[in-house]
Coordinates of C-alpha atoms and ligand atoms in Angstrom, one line a residue:
M1 CA -2.6 -14.7 -4.3
D2 CA -1.5 -10.7 -5.6
L3 CA -1.8 -11.0 -8.8
R4 CA -2.1 -6.8 -9.8
L5 CA -0.4 -5.3 -11.6
D6 CA -1.6 -2.0 -10.6
G7 CA 1.1 0.9 -12.6
K8 CA 3.5 -1.5 -13.1
V9 CA 4.5 -1.7 -17.6
A10 CA 4.5 -4.5 -19.5
L11 CA 6.7 -5.0 -22.9
V12 CA 5.5 -8.7 -25.1
T13 CA 7.1 -9.7 -28.5
G14 CA 5.0 -11.5 -30.6
G15 CA 1.6 -9.7 -28.4
S16 CA -0.4 -9.1 -31.8
R17 CA -1.8 -12.6 -31.7
G18 CA -1.4 -16.5 -30.0
I19 CA -0.1 -17.0 -27.4
G20 CA 1.2 -13.2 -26.9
L21 CA -1.9 -11.3 -27.3
A22 CA -3.1 -13.7 -24.9
I23 CA -0.2 -13.5 -22.1
A24 CA -1.3 -9.7 -23.2
A25 CA -5.2 -9.2 -22.8
R26 CA -3.9 -10.7 -19.2
L27 CA -1.2 -9.1 -17.9
A28 CA -3.5 -5.8 -18.7
E29 CA -6.8 -7.4 -17.2
A30 CA -4.3 -6.7 -14.3
G31 CA -4.3 -3.9 -15.0
A32 CA -0.3 -3.0 -15.8
N33 CA 0.4 -0.5 -18.7
V34 CA 1.0 -3.1 -22.1
M35 CA 3.2 -2.5 -25.0
L36 CA 2.4 -5.2 -28.1
S37 CA 5.0 -5.8 -30.5
S38 CA 5.5 -7.5 -33.7
R39 CA 6.6 -7.1 -37.4
K40 CA 3.3 -6.4 -39.0
E41 CA 1.0 -2.6 -37.7
E42 CA -2.6 -3.9 -39.3
G43 CA -2.2 -6.6 -36.6
L44 CA -0.8 -5.2 -33.7
R45 CA -3.5 -2.2 -34.6
A46 CA -6.2 -4.6 -34.5
A47 CA -4.8 -7.1 -31.4
A48 CA -4.6 -3.4 -29.1
S49 CA -7.9 -2.2 -29.8
S50 CA -9.2 -6.8 -28.6
I51 CA -8.0 -6.2 -24.7
A52 CA -10.4 -4.6 -22.5
P53 CA -7.8 -2.7 -20.2
G54 CA -7.5 -3.2 -16.3
G55 CA -6.5 0.1 -15.5
G56 CA -3.2 0.8 -17.4
E57 CA -3.6 1.5 -20.7
V58 CA -2.3 -0.6 -23.9
S59 CA 0.2 0.6 -26.7
W60 CA 2.1 -1.1 -29.4
F61 CA 4.9 -0.3 -31.3
V62 CA 6.5 -2.2 -35.0
A63 CA 9.7 -4.8 -34.3
N64 CA 11.0 -7.3 -35.8
A65 CA 12.4 -9.5 -32.4
G66 CA 15.0 -10.6 -34.1
E67 CA 16.8 -6.8 -35.7
P68 CA 18.2 -5.7 -32.3
E69 CA 17.4 -2.3 -34.2
Q70 CA 14.1 -2.4 -33.6
A71 CA 13.6 -4.5 -30.3
A72 CA 16.3 -1.2 -28.7
A73 CA 14.0 1.1 -30.6
C74 CA 10.7 -0.6 -28.9
V75 CA 12.3 -0.2 -25.6
A76 CA 13.1 3.4 -25.9
H77 CA 9.5 4.2 -26.8
T78 CA 8.0 2.5 -24.2
M79 CA 10.2 4.1 -21.7
E80 CA 9.3 7.8 -23.3
R81 CA 5.5 6.3 -23.5
F82 CA 4.7 4.6 -19.9
G83 CA 8.8 5.5 -17.7
S84 CA 9.1 2.4 -17.3
L85 CA 9.3 -1.6 -17.7
D86 CA 8.7 -3.6 -15.5
V87 CA 7.6 -7.0 -17.1
L88 CA 9.5 -8.7 -20.5
V89 CA 8.2 -11.1 -22.6
N90 CA 10.3 -12.8 -24.9
N91 CA 7.5 -14.5 -26.8
A92 CA 8.4 -14.0 -30.7
G93 CA 9.1 -17.1 -32.2
T94 CA 10.2 -18.9 -35.9
S95 CA 10.0 -22.3 -37.6
P96 CA 11.1 -21.6 -40.9
H97 CA 11.9 -25.3 -41.2
F98 CA 9.8 -28.4 -41.2
G99 CA 12.0 -31.7 -41.9
P100 CA 15.0 -33.4 -41.1
I101 CA 18.2 -31.1 -39.6
A102 CA 20.4 -32.5 -41.5
D103 CA 18.5 -30.8 -44.5
I104 CA 18.5 -27.2 -43.2
D105 CA 20.0 -24.6 -44.9
V106 CA 21.9 -21.5 -42.9
P107 CA 20.1 -19.0 -43.8
R108 CA 16.9 -20.4 -41.9
A109 CA 19.2 -21.9 -39.3
T110 CA 20.2 -18.3 -38.3
K111 CA 17.6 -16.7 -38.6
T112 CA 15.9 -19.5 -36.2
V113 CA 18.9 -18.9 -33.6
Q114 CA 18.2 -15.0 -33.7
V115 CA 14.6 -14.5 -33.5
N116 CA 13.9 -17.2 -30.9
Q117 CA 17.5 -17.5 -28.8
T118 CA 19.2 -14.4 -30.1
A119 CA 16.3 -12.2 -29.0
V120 CA 15.9 -13.0 -25.9
L121 CA 19.2 -11.7 -25.1
V122 CA 18.9 -8.7 -26.6
W123 CA 15.3 -7.6 -25.4
T124 CA 16.7 -8.6 -21.9
Q125 CA 19.7 -6.6 -21.7
L126 CA 17.8 -3.1 -23.6
A127 CA 15.0 -4.2 -20.2
Y128 CA 17.6 -4.4 -17.5
K129 CA 20.0 -1.5 -19.1
A130 CA 16.7 0.6 -19.7
S131 CA 14.7 -0.2 -16.2
M132 CA 14.9 -3.7 -14.5
A133 CA 18.2 -2.5 -12.9
R134 CA 17.5 0.3 -11.4
N135 CA 13.4 -1.0 -10.3
G136 CA 13.6 -4.6 -10.8
G137 CA 11.8 -6.6 -12.6
S138 CA 10.5 -9.7 -14.3
V139 CA 11.2 -11.5 -17.4
I140 CA 9.5 -14.3 -18.5
N141 CA 11.1 -16.4 -21.5
I142 CA 8.5 -18.5 -24.1
A143 CA 10.5 -21.7 -24.3
S144 CA 8.9 -25.1 -25.6
I145 CA 8.3 -28.8 -24.4
G146 CA 10.9 -29.1 -27.4
G147 CA 12.9 -27.9 -25.6
Y148 CA 13.5 -30.9 -23.5
L149 CA 12.3 -33.6 -26.3
V150 CA 14.0 -35.0 -29.5
E151 CA 11.7 -35.3 -32.2
P152 CA 11.4 -35.2 -36.4
G153 CA 10.6 -32.0 -38.1
I154 CA 11.2 -29.1 -35.2
G155 CA 15.0 -30.3 -34.4
W156 CA 16.2 -27.0 -35.1
Y157 CA 13.1 -25.1 -33.5
N158 CA 13.5 -27.2 -30.5
V159 CA 18.1 -26.6 -29.7
T160 CA 16.7 -23.0 -29.8
K161 CA 13.9 -23.9 -27.2
A162 CA 16.3 -26.0 -25.3
A163 CA 18.5 -22.5 -25.5
V164 CA 16.3 -20.6 -24.6
I165 CA 15.7 -22.6 -20.6
H166 CA 19.5 -22.8 -20.4
L167 CA 19.5 -18.8 -21.0
T168 CA 17.0 -18.3 -18.6
H169 CA 18.7 -20.0 -15.8
Q170 CA 21.9 -18.3 -16.6
L171 CA 20.1 -14.7 -17.2
A172 CA 18.2 -15.2 -13.1
A173 CA 21.8 -16.0 -12.1
E174 CA 23.1 -13.1 -13.5
L175 CA 20.2 -10.5 -13.4
G176 CA 18.9 -10.8 -9.6
P177 CA 17.4 -9.2 -7.8
V178 CA 15.7 -9.1 -11.4
R179 CA 13.2 -12.3 -11.9
V180 CA 13.8 -14.5 -14.7
N181 CA 11.7 -17.4 -16.0
A182 CA 10.6 -19.7 -18.6
I183 CA 7.0 -20.7 -20.2
A184 CA 7.4 -24.2 -21.7
P185 CA 4.2 -24.6 -24.2
G186 CA 2.7 -28.1 -25.0
L187 CA 1.0 -27.8 -28.3
V188 CA -1.2 -24.7 -28.0
R189 CA -4.6 -23.8 -30.8
T190 CA -2.8 -21.0 -32.4
D191 CA -2.2 -20.0 -36.2
F192 CA 2.1 -21.6 -35.7
A193 CA 0.7 -24.5 -34.5
R194 CA -2.4 -25.2 -36.8
A195 CA -0.4 -28.0 -39.1
L196 CA 0.2 -30.4 -35.9
W197 CA -2.8 -30.1 -34.1
E198 CA -5.9 -28.7 -36.9
P199 CA -5.6 -32.8 -38.6
A200 CA -5.5 -34.7 -35.5
E201 CA -6.7 -32.6 -32.5
E202 CA -8.9 -35.3 -31.4
V203 CA -5.8 -38.7 -31.4
V204 CA -3.5 -35.6 -30.1
A205 CA -5.9 -34.6 -27.1
S206 CA -6.9 -38.7 -26.3
R207 CA -2.9 -38.6 -25.7
L208 CA -2.3 -36.0 -23.1
P209 CA -3.4 -36.5 -19.4
L210 CA -5.6 -33.0 -19.5
K211 CA -7.3 -34.6 -22.5
R212 CA -7.7 -31.3 -24.7
I213 CA -5.1 -29.0 -26.1
G214 CA -3.9 -26.0 -24.2
E215 CA -5.4 -22.7 -25.4
P216 CA -3.5 -19.2 -25.3
D217 CA -5.0 -18.5 -21.8
D218 CA -3.8 -21.1 -20.2
I219 CA -0.1 -19.4 -20.9
G220 CA -1.5 -15.6 -20.6
A221 CA -3.2 -17.7 -16.6
A222 CA 1.2 -18.9 -16.2
A223 CA 2.3 -15.7 -17.3
L224 CA 0.3 -13.3 -15.2
F225 CA 2.0 -16.0 -12.2
L226 CA 5.2 -15.0 -12.7
A227 CA 5.1 -11.1 -13.9
S228 CA 3.0 -10.9 -10.2
D229 CA 3.9 -10.9 -7.0
A230 CA 3.0 -14.7 -6.5
A231 CA 5.2 -15.5 -7.8
R232 CA 8.2 -12.9 -5.6
W233 CA 10.3 -16.0 -4.9
I234 CA 10.7 -17.7 -8.0
T235 CA 14.1 -17.0 -11.0
G236 CA 15.4 -19.5 -13.0
H237 CA 12.6 -21.6 -13.3
T238 CA 11.1 -23.6 -16.3
L239 CA 6.7 -23.9 -15.8
V240 CA 6.0 -26.4 -18.0
V241 CA 2.4 -25.6 -19.1
D242 CA 1.5 -29.0 -21.6
G243 CA -1.4 -30.3 -19.9
G244 CA 1.1 -33.5 -19.7
A245 CA 2.1 -34.2 -22.5
L246 CA 6.0 -34.7 -21.0
V247 CA 4.8 -37.6 -18.6
A248 CA 2.4 -38.5 -21.0
P249 CA 3.5 -42.6 -22.7
G250 CA 4.8 -41.5 -25.3
G251 CA 5.3 -37.8 -25.1
G252 CA 2.9 -35.2 -27.1
V253 CA 2.9 -33.6 -29.7
T254 CA 5.0 -29.8 -30.1
L255 CA 5.7 -26.8 -31.2
Ligands
NAP1 N1 1.0 -22.6 -29.9 C1 2.0 -23.4 -29.5 O1 1.9 -24.7 -29.4 C2 3.1 -23.7 -29.2 C3 4.0 -24.0 -28.2 C4 5.2 -24.4 -27.5 C5 6.0 -22.7 -28.2 N2 5.4 -22.0 -29.1 C6 6.4 -20.6 -28.6 O2 5.7 -19.2 -28.0 C7 5.5 -18.8 -28.5 C8 4.1 -18.0 -29.7 O3 3.8 -18.6 -30.5 P1 2.1 -19.0 -31.4 O4 1.4 -20.2 -31.2 O5 1.5 -18.1 -30.2 O6 2.3 -18.1 -32.9 P2 1.6 -17.2 -33.4 O7 -0.1 -17.5 -33.4 O8 2.4 -17.8 -34.6 O9 1.6 -15.7 -33.2 C9 3.2 -15.1 -33.8 C10 3.6 -14.0 -33.3 O10 4.7 -13.3 -32.6 C11 5.3 -12.1 -34.1 N3 6.1 -12.2 -34.8 C12 6.2 -13.5 -35.5 N4 8.1 -13.2 -36.0 C13 8.0 -12.5 -35.6 C14 9.8 -11.9 -35.8 N5 10.8 -11.8 -36.3 N6 9.6 -10.5 -34.5 C15 8.2 -10.2 -33.8 N7 6.9 -10.6 -33.8 C16 6.8 -11.5 -34.9 C17 3.5 -12.5 -34.9 O11 3.2 -10.5 -35.7 P3 3.2 -10.5 -36.8 O12 3.3 -11.6 -38.3 O13 2.6 -9.0 -36.9 O14 5.4 -10.5 -36.6 C18 2.2 -12.6 -33.8 O15 1.7 -11.6 -32.4 C19 6.5 -18.3 -29.4 O16 7.7 -18.5 -29.0 C20 6.5 -20.4 -30.3 O17 8.0 -21.1 -30.3 C21 4.1 -22.5 -29.2

């Protein structure tokens, strides 16, 4: 399989820790030039210096994924720095409300849509117009198995992840030959999901066919595959990477 990305340029939103950092590390190791983006400079600096490049360079740019002007500035900076944009990973996500959907207030509901859903549209539009429409490319959207499930506590978040899965289909249909795919992770060991895995990791793991919760690099490896030429005839697909949670009796805990 051709998993090398030498000479390619990748941009990862939410790239300073967790799943985004693991994806960025895989893409960099495969030879890509990588631009990390998130809200906080300190985390980005630390993340960039933690990655061992495999032939390209690793850089960073501060941008809130949910703010279109900051997204535009980040994509413009990436084009100035590296000259193209071949792989866009829409990874930044948020879940500011935990509880029944009946209780979510409009500002939190709106922010969840802005960061998880509208940002996927906006960053993809920007990458497409700046580079991919001419040079091709691959977009990878980080959804969640929650996009397939009805669950307590994170219902509105799951609605936005369902939207990401459908948006992936729509974008793939409209933007081809640019490839647009999604990954739907199950429960992964990150700060974001700590409240779900930390109190009962062994119980959660024992319910999964693969008997452990996910590690960020489990998603990193899947993203490298989708970004690479090995996935050259795959578009509009959502790759479930969940240790078997969706097929486990009763389903798995998700975020
Ligand atoms: N962990 C799981 O179990 C799980 C399961 C399914 C799906 N997911 C999805 O995977 C993605 C990554 O989650 P994670 O678990 O890796 O989270 P994480 O460990 O908390 O990392 C989140 C990353 O996103 C950045 N970020 C947060 N809000 C942002 C915003 N508005 N704009 C730009 N960057 C932002 C953070 O950096 P700053 O603080 O510097 O902004 C950080 O780099 C999310 O889309 C999440 O929904 C996670």
